Short mmCIF file of N, CA and C in Angstrom, two decimals:
data_model
loop_
_atom_site.label_atom_id
_atom_site.label_comp_id
_atom_site.label_asym_id
_atom_site.label_seq_id
_atom_site.Cartn_x
_atom_site.Cartn_y
_atom_site.Cartn_z
N UNK A 1 -29.50 -5.96 -28.36
CA UNK A 1 -27.97 -5.59 -28.37
C UNK A 1 -27.43 -6.99 -29.91
N UNK A 2 -25.97 -6.41 -30.41
CA UNK A 2 -25.87 -7.52 -31.74
C UNK A 2 -25.25 -8.75 -30.60
N UNK A 3 -24.87 -9.91 -31.30
CA UNK A 3 -24.08 -11.33 -31.23
C UNK A 3 -22.42 -10.56 -30.84
N UNK A 4 -22.11 -9.74 -31.72
CA UNK A 4 -20.80 -9.33 -31.27
C UNK A 4 -20.55 -8.56 -30.55
N UNK A 5 -21.52 -7.88 -30.41
CA UNK A 5 -21.80 -6.16 -28.80
C UNK A 5 -22.04 -7.45 -27.35
N UNK A 6 -22.45 -8.37 -27.48
CA UNK A 6 -22.42 -9.33 -25.67
C UNK A 6 -21.35 -9.94 -26.04
N UNK A 7 -21.18 -10.88 -27.28
CA UNK A 7 -19.50 -12.11 -26.88
C UNK A 7 -18.59 -10.38 -26.49
N UNK A 8 -18.69 -9.62 -27.31
CA UNK A 8 -17.62 -8.83 -26.68
C UNK A 8 -17.67 -8.66 -25.26
N UNK A 9 -18.74 -7.96 -24.46
CA UNK A 9 -19.23 -8.20 -23.79
C UNK A 9 -18.79 -8.93 -22.42
N UNK A 10 -18.82 -10.44 -22.66
CA UNK A 10 -19.13 -11.89 -21.95
C UNK A 10 -16.82 -11.75 -21.85
N UNK A 11 -16.22 -11.35 -23.15
CA UNK A 11 -14.79 -11.31 -23.34
C UNK A 11 -14.26 -10.02 -22.24
N UNK A 12 -14.78 -9.19 -21.32
CA UNK A 12 -14.82 -8.32 -20.34
C UNK A 12 -14.70 -8.46 -19.21
N UNK A 13 -15.77 -9.77 -18.92
CA UNK A 13 -15.93 -9.77 -18.15
C UNK A 13 -15.32 -11.36 -17.40
N UNK A 14 -13.63 -10.82 -17.00
CA UNK A 14 -13.49 -11.61 -16.53
C UNK A 14 -12.84 -11.97 -15.87
N UNK A 15 -13.13 -12.96 -14.13
CA UNK A 15 -12.76 -12.75 -13.04
C UNK A 15 -11.45 -14.52 -12.80
N UNK A 16 -10.39 -13.61 -11.79
CA UNK A 16 -9.76 -14.69 -11.41
C UNK A 16 -9.21 -15.08 -10.53
N UNK A 17 -9.95 -15.97 -9.76
CA UNK A 17 -10.34 -16.61 -8.50
C UNK A 17 -8.80 -17.41 -8.03
N UNK A 18 -9.31 -16.44 -7.07
CA UNK A 18 -7.72 -17.61 -6.25
C UNK A 18 -7.89 -17.34 -4.89
N UNK A 19 -7.08 -18.61 -3.67
CA UNK A 19 -7.10 -19.45 -3.16
C UNK A 19 -6.23 -18.67 -2.00
N UNK A 20 -5.68 -19.17 -0.97
CA UNK A 20 -5.02 -19.04 -0.47
C UNK A 20 -3.36 -20.04 0.13
N UNK A 21 -2.36 -19.71 -0.72
CA UNK A 21 -1.86 -21.00 -1.20
C UNK A 21 -1.21 -21.56 0.27
N UNK A 22 -0.24 -23.36 -0.40
CA UNK A 22 -0.49 -24.26 1.14
C UNK A 22 0.92 -23.73 1.50
N UNK A 23 0.62 -23.63 3.02
CA UNK A 23 1.53 -22.62 3.68
C UNK A 23 2.18 -24.97 4.69
N UNK A 24 3.50 -24.79 4.79
CA UNK A 24 4.15 -26.35 5.41
C UNK A 24 3.84 -26.06 7.19
N UNK A 25 3.05 -24.74 7.13
CA UNK A 25 3.11 -24.99 8.84
C UNK A 25 1.81 -25.35 9.29
N UNK A 26 0.84 -25.84 8.39
CA UNK A 26 -0.36 -25.91 8.13
C UNK A 26 -0.85 -27.04 7.75
N UNK A 27 -0.02 -27.85 8.01
CA UNK A 27 -0.57 -29.30 6.53
C UNK A 27 -1.81 -30.03 6.97
N UNK A 28 -2.43 -29.83 8.11
CA UNK A 28 -3.77 -30.47 7.90
C UNK A 28 -4.69 -29.57 7.23
N UNK A 29 -5.66 -30.68 6.91
CA UNK A 29 -6.95 -30.36 6.38
C UNK A 29 -8.02 -29.20 6.97
N UNK A 30 -7.79 -28.33 8.31
CA UNK A 30 -8.54 -27.58 9.52
C UNK A 30 -6.98 -27.04 9.16
N UNK A 31 -8.13 -25.99 8.29
CA UNK A 31 -7.25 -24.86 8.40
C UNK A 31 -7.94 -23.54 9.70
N UNK A 32 -8.52 -24.22 10.02
CA UNK A 32 -8.62 -23.20 11.01
C UNK A 32 -6.88 -21.61 11.86
N UNK A 33 -6.00 -22.73 12.37
CA UNK A 33 -5.30 -21.84 12.88
C UNK A 33 -4.12 -21.24 12.21
N UNK A 34 -4.56 -22.14 10.14
CA UNK A 34 -3.53 -20.75 9.46
C UNK A 34 -4.43 -19.45 9.01
N UNK A 35 -6.18 -19.76 9.24
CA UNK A 35 -6.90 -18.26 8.42
C UNK A 35 -6.95 -17.47 10.42
N UNK A 36 -6.80 -18.12 11.22
CA UNK A 36 -6.37 -16.91 12.92
C UNK A 36 -4.75 -16.65 13.04
N UNK A 37 -4.36 -17.39 11.85
CA UNK A 37 -2.59 -16.19 12.01
C UNK A 37 -2.18 -15.68 11.11
N UNK A 38 -3.25 -16.42 9.74
CA UNK A 38 -3.24 -14.77 9.17
C UNK A 38 -3.23 -14.00 9.75
N UNK A 39 -4.71 -13.52 10.09
CA UNK A 39 -5.68 -12.50 10.53
C UNK A 39 -4.30 -11.79 11.45
N UNK A 40 -3.52 -12.29 12.64
CA UNK A 40 -3.26 -12.02 13.70
C UNK A 40 -2.21 -10.88 12.78
N UNK A 41 -1.16 -11.81 11.91
CA UNK A 41 -0.19 -11.22 11.22
C UNK A 41 -0.38 -10.59 10.27
N UNK A 42 -1.14 -10.26 9.59
CA UNK A 42 -1.62 -8.84 9.13
C UNK A 42 -1.86 -7.61 9.75
N UNK A 43 -2.48 -7.68 10.67
CA UNK A 43 -2.17 -6.86 12.22
C UNK A 43 -1.23 -5.88 12.39
N UNK A 44 -0.68 -7.26 13.00
CA UNK A 44 0.84 -7.26 13.17
C UNK A 44 1.88 -6.31 12.08
N UNK A 45 1.48 -6.76 11.15
CA UNK A 45 2.35 -6.21 9.81
C UNK A 45 2.27 -5.05 9.84
N UNK A 46 0.64 -4.28 9.86
CA UNK A 46 0.44 -2.97 9.69
C UNK A 46 0.86 -2.21 11.40
N UNK A 47 0.61 -2.57 12.63
CA UNK A 47 1.32 -2.35 12.92
C UNK A 47 3.12 -2.25 12.91
N UNK A 48 3.25 -2.22 12.51
CA UNK A 48 5.03 -2.52 12.23
C UNK A 48 5.56 -1.64 11.15
N UNK A 49 5.04 -1.54 10.10
CA UNK A 49 4.95 -1.40 8.91
C UNK A 49 4.31 0.55 8.38
N UNK A 50 2.82 -0.27 9.00
CA UNK A 50 1.79 0.87 8.77
C UNK A 50 1.41 0.94 7.87
N UNK A 51 0.09 0.86 7.19
CA UNK A 51 -0.79 0.85 6.97
C UNK A 51 -1.36 1.18 5.83
N UNK A 52 -0.26 1.64 4.24
CA UNK A 52 -0.26 1.76 3.51
C UNK A 52 1.26 0.72 2.74
N UNK A 53 2.01 -0.04 3.76
CA UNK A 53 2.92 -1.58 3.36
C UNK A 53 2.23 -2.31 2.10
N UNK A 54 2.05 -2.59 1.22
CA UNK A 54 1.62 -3.26 0.42
C UNK A 54 2.16 -4.70 0.85
N UNK A 55 2.91 -5.24 0.74
CA UNK A 55 3.15 -6.72 1.19
C UNK A 55 1.84 -7.06 2.71
N UNK A 56 2.06 -6.56 3.34
CA UNK A 56 0.95 -6.56 4.17
C UNK A 56 -0.14 -7.30 4.08
N UNK A 57 -0.92 -6.35 2.37
CA UNK A 57 -1.68 -6.91 2.39
C UNK A 57 -1.99 -8.60 1.43
N UNK A 58 -0.71 -9.03 1.59
CA UNK A 58 -0.91 -10.54 1.24
C UNK A 58 -1.76 -11.56 2.56
N UNK A 59 -1.42 -11.10 3.56
CA UNK A 59 -2.07 -11.87 4.41
C UNK A 59 -3.48 -11.39 4.82
N UNK A 60 -4.00 -10.02 4.74
CA UNK A 60 -4.56 -9.88 4.16
C UNK A 60 -6.33 -10.79 3.19
N UNK A 61 -5.31 -11.12 2.14
CA UNK A 61 -5.64 -12.62 0.92
C UNK A 61 -6.17 -13.33 1.72
N UNK A 62 -5.24 -13.66 2.20
CA UNK A 62 -5.50 -15.31 2.78
C UNK A 62 -6.24 -14.90 3.65
N UNK A 63 -6.48 -14.75 4.85
CA UNK A 63 -7.71 -14.69 5.67
C UNK A 63 -8.70 -14.30 5.29
N UNK A 64 -8.93 -13.45 3.82
CA UNK A 64 -10.08 -13.52 3.91
C UNK A 64 -10.91 -14.61 3.20
N UNK A 65 -9.59 -14.82 2.71
CA UNK A 65 -10.05 -16.09 1.71
C UNK A 65 -10.90 -17.18 2.76
N UNK A 66 -9.65 -17.11 4.06
CA UNK A 66 -9.82 -18.93 4.33
C UNK A 66 -10.76 -18.40 5.68
N UNK A 67 -10.60 -17.57 5.62
CA UNK A 67 -12.07 -16.77 7.40
C UNK A 67 -13.18 -16.45 7.51
N UNK A 68 -13.84 -17.77 7.91
CA UNK A 68 -15.71 -17.35 7.84
C UNK A 68 -15.40 -15.67 7.93
N UNK A 69 -16.43 -14.95 7.36
CA UNK A 69 -17.05 -13.45 6.96
C UNK A 69 -17.10 -12.98 9.07
N UNK A 70 -18.42 -13.79 9.19
CA UNK A 70 -18.86 -13.65 10.90
C UNK A 70 -17.39 -13.82 11.74
N UNK A 71 -16.27 -14.83 11.94
CA UNK A 71 -14.89 -14.56 12.26
C UNK A 71 -14.47 -13.22 12.77
N UNK A 72 -13.85 -13.15 11.21
CA UNK A 72 -13.74 -11.86 10.58
C UNK A 72 -14.45 -10.46 11.36
N UNK A 73 -15.56 -10.33 11.32
CA UNK A 73 -16.97 -9.29 12.13
C UNK A 73 -15.93 -9.64 13.47
N UNK A 74 -16.53 -10.69 13.93
CA UNK A 74 -15.98 -10.37 15.49
C UNK A 74 -14.57 -9.40 16.13
N UNK A 75 -14.01 -10.25 15.45
CA UNK A 75 -11.94 -10.23 16.14
C UNK A 75 -12.14 -8.78 15.60
N UNK A 76 -12.55 -8.50 14.69
CA UNK A 76 -12.53 -6.62 14.01
C UNK A 76 -13.38 -5.41 15.63
N UNK A 77 -13.99 -5.86 16.28
CA UNK A 77 -15.00 -6.05 16.62
C UNK A 77 -14.22 -5.77 18.64
N UNK A 78 -14.03 -6.65 17.90
CA UNK A 78 -12.57 -7.20 19.51
C UNK A 78 -11.97 -6.56 20.18
N UNK A 79 -10.71 -6.39 18.62
CA UNK A 79 -9.81 -5.48 18.71
C UNK A 79 -10.07 -4.03 18.27
N UNK A 80 -11.63 -3.38 18.40
CA UNK A 80 -11.51 -2.00 18.57
C UNK A 80 -12.03 -2.36 20.04
N UNK A 81 -12.81 -2.71 20.90
CA UNK A 81 -12.92 -2.56 22.64
C UNK A 81 -12.05 -2.91 22.47
N UNK A 82 -10.27 -3.65 22.76
CA UNK A 82 -9.57 -3.44 22.74
C UNK A 82 -9.24 -4.96 23.80
N UNK A 83 -10.58 -6.71 23.03
CA UNK A 83 -10.65 -7.73 24.28
C UNK A 83 -10.47 -8.79 23.31
N UNK A 84 -10.13 -8.52 22.00
CA UNK A 84 -9.37 -9.79 21.69
C UNK A 84 -8.21 -9.99 22.05
N UNK A 85 -8.68 -11.74 21.88
CA UNK A 85 -7.11 -12.72 23.01
C UNK A 85 -6.18 -12.92 21.91
N UNK A 86 -6.19 -12.61 21.42
CA UNK A 86 -4.79 -12.68 20.40
C UNK A 86 -3.15 -11.36 20.69
N UNK A 87 -2.06 -11.43 20.56
CA UNK A 87 -0.98 -10.61 21.34
C UNK A 87 -0.76 -10.01 19.91
N UNK A 88 -1.16 -9.11 19.08
CA UNK A 88 -1.00 -8.93 17.72
C UNK A 88 -0.43 -7.16 18.56
#
Protein backbone atom coordinates (compact mmCIF):
# COMPACT_ATOMS: atom_id res chain seq x y z
CA UNK A 1 0.00 0.00 0.00
CA UNK A 2 1.34 3.42 -0.89
CA UNK A 3 2.05 6.02 1.75
CA UNK A 4 -0.80 8.21 0.46
CA UNK A 5 -3.30 5.33 0.63
CA UNK A 6 -2.29 4.50 4.18
CA UNK A 7 -2.62 8.14 5.30
CA UNK A 8 -6.08 8.36 3.73
CA UNK A 9 -7.15 5.14 5.48
CA UNK A 10 -5.94 6.48 8.84
CA UNK A 11 -7.90 9.71 8.35
CA UNK A 12 -11.20 7.87 7.87
CA UNK A 13 -10.74 5.74 11.01
CA UNK A 14 -11.53 8.37 13.63
CA UNK A 15 -13.71 7.57 16.62
CA UNK A 16 -15.41 9.84 19.08
CA UNK A 17 -15.36 8.33 22.55
CA UNK A 18 -17.73 9.76 25.13
CA UNK A 19 -18.80 8.90 28.63
CA UNK A 20 -21.87 9.83 30.59
CA UNK A 21 -22.11 13.52 31.51
CA UNK A 22 -22.12 14.71 35.10
CA UNK A 23 -25.46 14.35 36.85
CA UNK A 24 -25.84 16.52 39.97
CA UNK A 25 -28.20 13.96 41.52
CA UNK A 26 -25.18 11.66 41.90
CA UNK A 27 -22.24 13.85 42.99
CA UNK A 28 -20.09 11.16 44.62
CA UNK A 29 -17.41 9.10 42.96
CA UNK A 30 -19.44 5.90 43.40
CA UNK A 31 -21.63 5.94 40.30
CA UNK A 32 -23.59 2.74 40.99
CA UNK A 33 -26.87 4.59 41.59
CA UNK A 34 -26.38 6.65 38.42
CA UNK A 35 -25.89 3.45 36.45
CA UNK A 36 -28.97 1.75 37.94
CA UNK A 37 -31.20 4.81 37.63
CA UNK A 38 -30.25 5.32 33.99
CA UNK A 39 -31.11 1.68 33.26
CA UNK A 40 -34.52 2.10 34.89
CA UNK A 41 -35.12 5.48 33.17
CA UNK A 42 -34.36 3.92 29.78
CA UNK A 43 -36.90 1.14 30.27
CA UNK A 44 -39.53 3.51 31.70
CA UNK A 45 -39.07 5.87 28.76
CA UNK A 46 -39.46 3.02 26.27
CA UNK A 47 -42.55 1.75 28.06
CA UNK A 48 -44.19 5.19 28.14
CA UNK A 49 -43.03 6.66 24.81
CA UNK A 50 -42.51 3.54 22.72
CA UNK A 51 -39.44 1.83 21.35
CA UNK A 52 -38.95 4.29 18.46
CA UNK A 53 -38.75 7.39 20.66
CA UNK A 54 -35.19 8.60 20.05
CA UNK A 55 -34.58 10.61 23.28
CA UNK A 56 -34.80 7.37 25.29
CA UNK A 57 -31.48 6.39 23.76
CA UNK A 58 -29.78 9.02 25.92
CA UNK A 59 -30.40 6.84 28.97
CA UNK A 60 -29.19 3.77 27.10
CA UNK A 61 -25.99 5.57 26.17
CA UNK A 62 -25.46 6.50 29.83
CA UNK A 63 -26.06 3.07 31.31
CA UNK A 64 -24.02 1.27 28.65
CA UNK A 65 -21.05 3.49 29.46
CA UNK A 66 -21.52 3.42 33.26
CA UNK A 67 -22.72 -0.10 34.07
CA UNK A 68 -20.68 -3.31 33.89
CA UNK A 69 -21.96 -5.58 31.12
CA UNK A 70 -22.57 -8.41 33.59
CA UNK A 71 -25.04 -6.24 35.52
CA UNK A 72 -26.94 -5.26 32.39
CA UNK A 73 -27.15 -8.88 31.24
CA UNK A 74 -28.41 -9.94 34.68
CA UNK A 75 -31.03 -7.16 34.74
CA UNK A 76 -32.17 -8.02 31.21
CA UNK A 77 -32.61 -11.66 32.24
CA UNK A 78 -34.53 -10.58 35.35
CA UNK A 79 -36.86 -8.38 33.26
CA UNK A 80 -37.52 -11.30 30.88
CA UNK A 81 -38.24 -13.62 33.81
CA UNK A 82 -40.39 -11.06 35.65
CA UNK A 83 -38.08 -10.99 38.67
CA UNK A 84 -36.48 -7.55 38.26
CA UNK A 85 -36.55 -5.81 41.66
CA UNK A 86 -37.02 -2.27 40.32
CA UNK A 87 -40.24 -0.53 39.31
CA UNK A 88 -40.25 0.03 35.57
